[in-house]
XYZ file of N, CA and C in Angstrom:
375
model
N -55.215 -22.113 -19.487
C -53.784 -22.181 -19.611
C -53.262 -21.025 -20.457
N -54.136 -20.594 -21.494
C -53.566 -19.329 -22.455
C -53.867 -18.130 -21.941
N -54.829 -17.957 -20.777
C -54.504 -16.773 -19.420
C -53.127 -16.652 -18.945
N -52.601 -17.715 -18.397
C -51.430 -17.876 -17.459
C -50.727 -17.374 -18.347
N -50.549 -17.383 -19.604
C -49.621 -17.310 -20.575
C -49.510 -15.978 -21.309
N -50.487 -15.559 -21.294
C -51.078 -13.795 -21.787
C -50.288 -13.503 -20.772
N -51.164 -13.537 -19.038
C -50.651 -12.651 -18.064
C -48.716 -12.855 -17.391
N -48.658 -13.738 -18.423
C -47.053 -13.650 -18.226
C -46.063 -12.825 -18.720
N -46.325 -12.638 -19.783
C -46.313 -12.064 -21.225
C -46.534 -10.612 -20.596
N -47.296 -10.308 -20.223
C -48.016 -8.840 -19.944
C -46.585 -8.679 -19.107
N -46.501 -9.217 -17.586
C -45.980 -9.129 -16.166
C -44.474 -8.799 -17.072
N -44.309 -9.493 -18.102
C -42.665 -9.027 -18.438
C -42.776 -8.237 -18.848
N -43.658 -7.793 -19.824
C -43.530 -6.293 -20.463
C -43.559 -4.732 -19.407
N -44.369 -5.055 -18.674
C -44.505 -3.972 -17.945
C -43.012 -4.180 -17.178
N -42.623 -5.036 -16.240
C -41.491 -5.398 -15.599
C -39.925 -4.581 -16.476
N -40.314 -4.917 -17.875
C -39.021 -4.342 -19.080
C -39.237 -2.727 -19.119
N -40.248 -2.535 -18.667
C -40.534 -0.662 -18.875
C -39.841 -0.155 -17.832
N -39.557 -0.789 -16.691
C -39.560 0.023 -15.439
C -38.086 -0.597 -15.096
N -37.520 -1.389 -15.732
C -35.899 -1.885 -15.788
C -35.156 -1.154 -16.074
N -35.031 0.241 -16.857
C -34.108 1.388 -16.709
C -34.893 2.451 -16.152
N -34.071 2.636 -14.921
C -34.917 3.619 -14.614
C -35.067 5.177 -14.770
N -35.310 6.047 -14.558
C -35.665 7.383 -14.982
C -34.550 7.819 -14.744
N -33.912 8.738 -15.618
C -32.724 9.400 -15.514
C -32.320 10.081 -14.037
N -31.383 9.914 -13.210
C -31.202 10.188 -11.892
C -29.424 11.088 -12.240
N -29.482 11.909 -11.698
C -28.338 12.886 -11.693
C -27.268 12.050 -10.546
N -25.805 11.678 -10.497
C -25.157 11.335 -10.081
C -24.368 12.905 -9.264
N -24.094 12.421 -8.391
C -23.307 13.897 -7.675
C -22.005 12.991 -6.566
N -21.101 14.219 -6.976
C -19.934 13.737 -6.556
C -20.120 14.235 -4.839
N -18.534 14.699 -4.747
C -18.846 14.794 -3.256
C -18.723 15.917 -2.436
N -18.888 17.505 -3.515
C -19.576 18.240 -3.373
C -20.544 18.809 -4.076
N -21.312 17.542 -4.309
C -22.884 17.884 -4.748
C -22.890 18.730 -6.130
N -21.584 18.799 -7.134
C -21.697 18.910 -8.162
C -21.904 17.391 -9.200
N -22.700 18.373 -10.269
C -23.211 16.653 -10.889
C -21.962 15.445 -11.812
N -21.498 14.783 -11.802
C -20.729 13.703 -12.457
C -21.173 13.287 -13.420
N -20.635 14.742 -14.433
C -20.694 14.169 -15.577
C -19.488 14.568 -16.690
N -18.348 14.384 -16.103
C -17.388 14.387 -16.927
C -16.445 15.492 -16.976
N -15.768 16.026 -17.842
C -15.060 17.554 -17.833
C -16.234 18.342 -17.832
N -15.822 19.718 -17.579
C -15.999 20.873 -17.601
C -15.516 22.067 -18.103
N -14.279 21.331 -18.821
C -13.640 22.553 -19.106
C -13.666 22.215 -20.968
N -13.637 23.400 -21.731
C -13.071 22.928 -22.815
C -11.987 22.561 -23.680
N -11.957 21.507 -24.413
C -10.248 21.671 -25.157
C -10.165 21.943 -26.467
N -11.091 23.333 -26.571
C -10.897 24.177 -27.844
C -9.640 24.931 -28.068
N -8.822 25.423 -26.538
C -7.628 26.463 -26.877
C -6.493 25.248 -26.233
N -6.486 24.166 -26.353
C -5.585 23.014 -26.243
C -4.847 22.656 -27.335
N -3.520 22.598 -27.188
C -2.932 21.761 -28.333
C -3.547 20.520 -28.684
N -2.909 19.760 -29.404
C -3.360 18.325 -29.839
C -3.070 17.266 -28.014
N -1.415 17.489 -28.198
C -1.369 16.601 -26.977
C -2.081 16.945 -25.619
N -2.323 18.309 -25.488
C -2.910 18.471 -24.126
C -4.236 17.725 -24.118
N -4.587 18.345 -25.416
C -6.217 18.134 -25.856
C -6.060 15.954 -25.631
N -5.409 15.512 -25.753
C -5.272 13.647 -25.790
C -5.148 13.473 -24.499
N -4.444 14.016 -23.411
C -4.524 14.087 -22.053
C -5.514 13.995 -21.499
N -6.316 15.567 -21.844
C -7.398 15.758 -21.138
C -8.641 14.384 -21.600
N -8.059 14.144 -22.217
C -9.739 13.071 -22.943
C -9.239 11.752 -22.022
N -8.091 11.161 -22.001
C -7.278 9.971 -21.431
C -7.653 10.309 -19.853
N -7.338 11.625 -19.333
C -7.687 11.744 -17.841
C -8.950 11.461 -17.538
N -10.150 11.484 -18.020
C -11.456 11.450 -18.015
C -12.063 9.867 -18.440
N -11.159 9.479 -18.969
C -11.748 7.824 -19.514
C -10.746 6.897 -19.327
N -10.859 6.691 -17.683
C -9.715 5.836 -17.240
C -9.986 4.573 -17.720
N -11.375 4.399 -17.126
C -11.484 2.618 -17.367
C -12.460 2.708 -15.846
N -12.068 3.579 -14.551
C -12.863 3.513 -13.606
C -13.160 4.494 -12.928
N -14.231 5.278 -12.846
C -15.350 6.325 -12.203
C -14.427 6.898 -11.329
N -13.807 6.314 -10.731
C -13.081 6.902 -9.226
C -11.670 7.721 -9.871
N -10.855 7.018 -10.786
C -10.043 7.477 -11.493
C -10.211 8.762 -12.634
N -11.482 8.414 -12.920
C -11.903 9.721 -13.604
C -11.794 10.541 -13.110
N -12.460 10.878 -11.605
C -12.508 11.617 -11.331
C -11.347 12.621 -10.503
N -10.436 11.766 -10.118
C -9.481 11.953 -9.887
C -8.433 12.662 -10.452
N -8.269 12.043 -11.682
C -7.179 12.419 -13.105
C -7.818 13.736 -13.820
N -9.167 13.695 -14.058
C -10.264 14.146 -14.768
C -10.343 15.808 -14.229
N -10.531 15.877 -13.198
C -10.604 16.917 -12.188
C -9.485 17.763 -12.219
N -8.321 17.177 -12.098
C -6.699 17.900 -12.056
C -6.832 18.374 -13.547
N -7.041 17.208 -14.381
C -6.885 17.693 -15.820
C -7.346 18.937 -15.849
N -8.974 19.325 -15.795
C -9.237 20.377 -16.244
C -8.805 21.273 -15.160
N -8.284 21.578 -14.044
C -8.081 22.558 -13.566
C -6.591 22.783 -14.012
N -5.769 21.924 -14.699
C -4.508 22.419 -14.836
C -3.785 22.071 -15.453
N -4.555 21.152 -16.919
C -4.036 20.694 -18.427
C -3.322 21.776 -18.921
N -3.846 23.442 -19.099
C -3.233 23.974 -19.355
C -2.179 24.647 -19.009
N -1.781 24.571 -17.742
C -0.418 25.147 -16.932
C 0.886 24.774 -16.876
N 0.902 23.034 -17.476
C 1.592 22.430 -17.081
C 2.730 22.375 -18.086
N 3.950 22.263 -17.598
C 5.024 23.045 -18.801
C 5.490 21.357 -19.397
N 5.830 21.813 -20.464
C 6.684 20.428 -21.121
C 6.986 18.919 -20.977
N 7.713 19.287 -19.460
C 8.312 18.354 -18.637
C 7.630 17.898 -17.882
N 6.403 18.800 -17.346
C 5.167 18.129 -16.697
C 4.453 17.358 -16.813
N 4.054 17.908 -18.510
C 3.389 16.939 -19.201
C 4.139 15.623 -19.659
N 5.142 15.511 -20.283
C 6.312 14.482 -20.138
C 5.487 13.631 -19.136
N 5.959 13.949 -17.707
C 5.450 13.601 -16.328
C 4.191 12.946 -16.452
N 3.148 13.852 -16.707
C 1.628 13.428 -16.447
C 1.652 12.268 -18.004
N 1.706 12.764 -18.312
C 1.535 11.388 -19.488
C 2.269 10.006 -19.186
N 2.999 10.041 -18.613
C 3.854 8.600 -17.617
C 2.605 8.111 -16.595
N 2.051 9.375 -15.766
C 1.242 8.819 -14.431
C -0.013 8.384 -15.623
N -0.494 8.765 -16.521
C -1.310 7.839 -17.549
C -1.381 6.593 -17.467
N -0.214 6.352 -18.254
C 0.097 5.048 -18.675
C -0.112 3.982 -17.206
N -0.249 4.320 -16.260
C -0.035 3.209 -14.871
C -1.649 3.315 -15.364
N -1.562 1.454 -14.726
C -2.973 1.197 -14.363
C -4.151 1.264 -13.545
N -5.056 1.673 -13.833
C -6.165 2.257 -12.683
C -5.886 1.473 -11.445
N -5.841 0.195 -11.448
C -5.802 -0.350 -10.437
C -4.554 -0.275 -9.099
N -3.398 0.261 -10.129
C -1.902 1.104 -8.922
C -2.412 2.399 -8.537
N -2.912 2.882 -9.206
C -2.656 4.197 -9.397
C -4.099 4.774 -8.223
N -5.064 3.834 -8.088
C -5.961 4.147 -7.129
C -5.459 3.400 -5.987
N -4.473 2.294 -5.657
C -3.900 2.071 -4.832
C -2.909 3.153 -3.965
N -2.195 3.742 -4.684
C -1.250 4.851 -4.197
C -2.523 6.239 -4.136
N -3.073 6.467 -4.514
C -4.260 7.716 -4.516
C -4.666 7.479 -2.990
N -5.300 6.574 -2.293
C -5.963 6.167 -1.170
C -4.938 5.386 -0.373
N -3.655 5.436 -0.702
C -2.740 5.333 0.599
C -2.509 3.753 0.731
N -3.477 3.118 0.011
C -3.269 1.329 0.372
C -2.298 1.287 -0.054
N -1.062 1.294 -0.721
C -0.027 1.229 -1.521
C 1.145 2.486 -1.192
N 2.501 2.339 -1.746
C 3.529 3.815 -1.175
C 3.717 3.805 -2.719
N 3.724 4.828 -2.779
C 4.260 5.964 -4.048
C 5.299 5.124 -4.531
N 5.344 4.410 -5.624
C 6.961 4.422 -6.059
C 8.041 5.598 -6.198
N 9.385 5.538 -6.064
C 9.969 6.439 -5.454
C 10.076 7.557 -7.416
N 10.198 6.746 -8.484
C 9.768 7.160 -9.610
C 8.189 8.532 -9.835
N 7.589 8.098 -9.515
C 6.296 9.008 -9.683
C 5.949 9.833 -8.277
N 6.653 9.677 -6.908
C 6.317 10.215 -5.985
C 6.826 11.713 -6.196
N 6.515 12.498 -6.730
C 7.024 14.015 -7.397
C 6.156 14.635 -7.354
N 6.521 16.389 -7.379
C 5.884 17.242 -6.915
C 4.173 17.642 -7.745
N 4.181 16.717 -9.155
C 3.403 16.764 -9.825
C 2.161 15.795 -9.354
N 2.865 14.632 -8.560
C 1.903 13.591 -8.086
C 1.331 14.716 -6.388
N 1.857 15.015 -6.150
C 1.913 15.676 -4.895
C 0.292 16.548 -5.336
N 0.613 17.536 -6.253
C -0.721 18.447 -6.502
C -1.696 17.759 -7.393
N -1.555 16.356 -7.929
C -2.851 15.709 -8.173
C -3.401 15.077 -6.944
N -2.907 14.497 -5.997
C -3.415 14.018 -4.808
C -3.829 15.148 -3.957
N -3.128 16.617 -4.091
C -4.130 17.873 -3.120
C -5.047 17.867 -4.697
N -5.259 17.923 -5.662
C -6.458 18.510 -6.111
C -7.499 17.594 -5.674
N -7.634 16.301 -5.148
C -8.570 15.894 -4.727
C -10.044 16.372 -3.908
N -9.593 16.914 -3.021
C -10.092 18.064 -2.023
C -10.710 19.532 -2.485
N -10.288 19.488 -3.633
C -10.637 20.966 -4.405
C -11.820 21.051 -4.781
């Protein structure tokens, strides 16, 4: 009976080694790897620099990448009023905001603007 009980003992331990498995590279969907920004926010103001971190840590992978992506290609371009703008499309919840992204949902007539316009083409980029 204290066999059965060793080799149980054993069967979990080995079983707990092989439960995370070996680091595996995630790749988006052109085969660059998913892992977050790319760009830096060393020559960022404060608020751009709070953007760019908020675009990247939605709450969901798909939104990251989404928000995350525009961010760094164009946190820094964006004038005043833009940002105004993009800091509003923030605040909506992952769950609208990937609704209107993939079309299940219509733009409220509020955020349907030329700023939402070139985060939905940076998708494709």
């Amino acid at each position: 009976m204290m066999e059965a009980g060793n080799a149980s003992r054993k069967a979990d331990r080995c079983s707990c080694t092989r439960y995370i498995p070996a680091r595996r590279h995630l790749h988006s969907f052109k085969g660059q790897t998913m892992t977050g920004t790319t760009r830096s926010s060393h020559d960022l103001d404060p608020r751009r620099r709070r953007a760019l971190v908020r675009s990247w840590r939605r709450g969901t992978r798909e939104m990251d990448l989404v928000l995350g992506g525009f961010a760094d290609a164009q946190i820094d371009r964006l004038t005043e009023s833009e940002m105004d703008e993009y800091e509003t499309i923030l605040a909506v919840s992952d769950t609208e905001l990937f609704r209107w992204v993939t079309g299940e949902a219509q733009i409220p007539q509020e955020y349907d603007t030329p700023l939402f316009a070139r985060i939905l083409a940076s998708r494709g980029s």
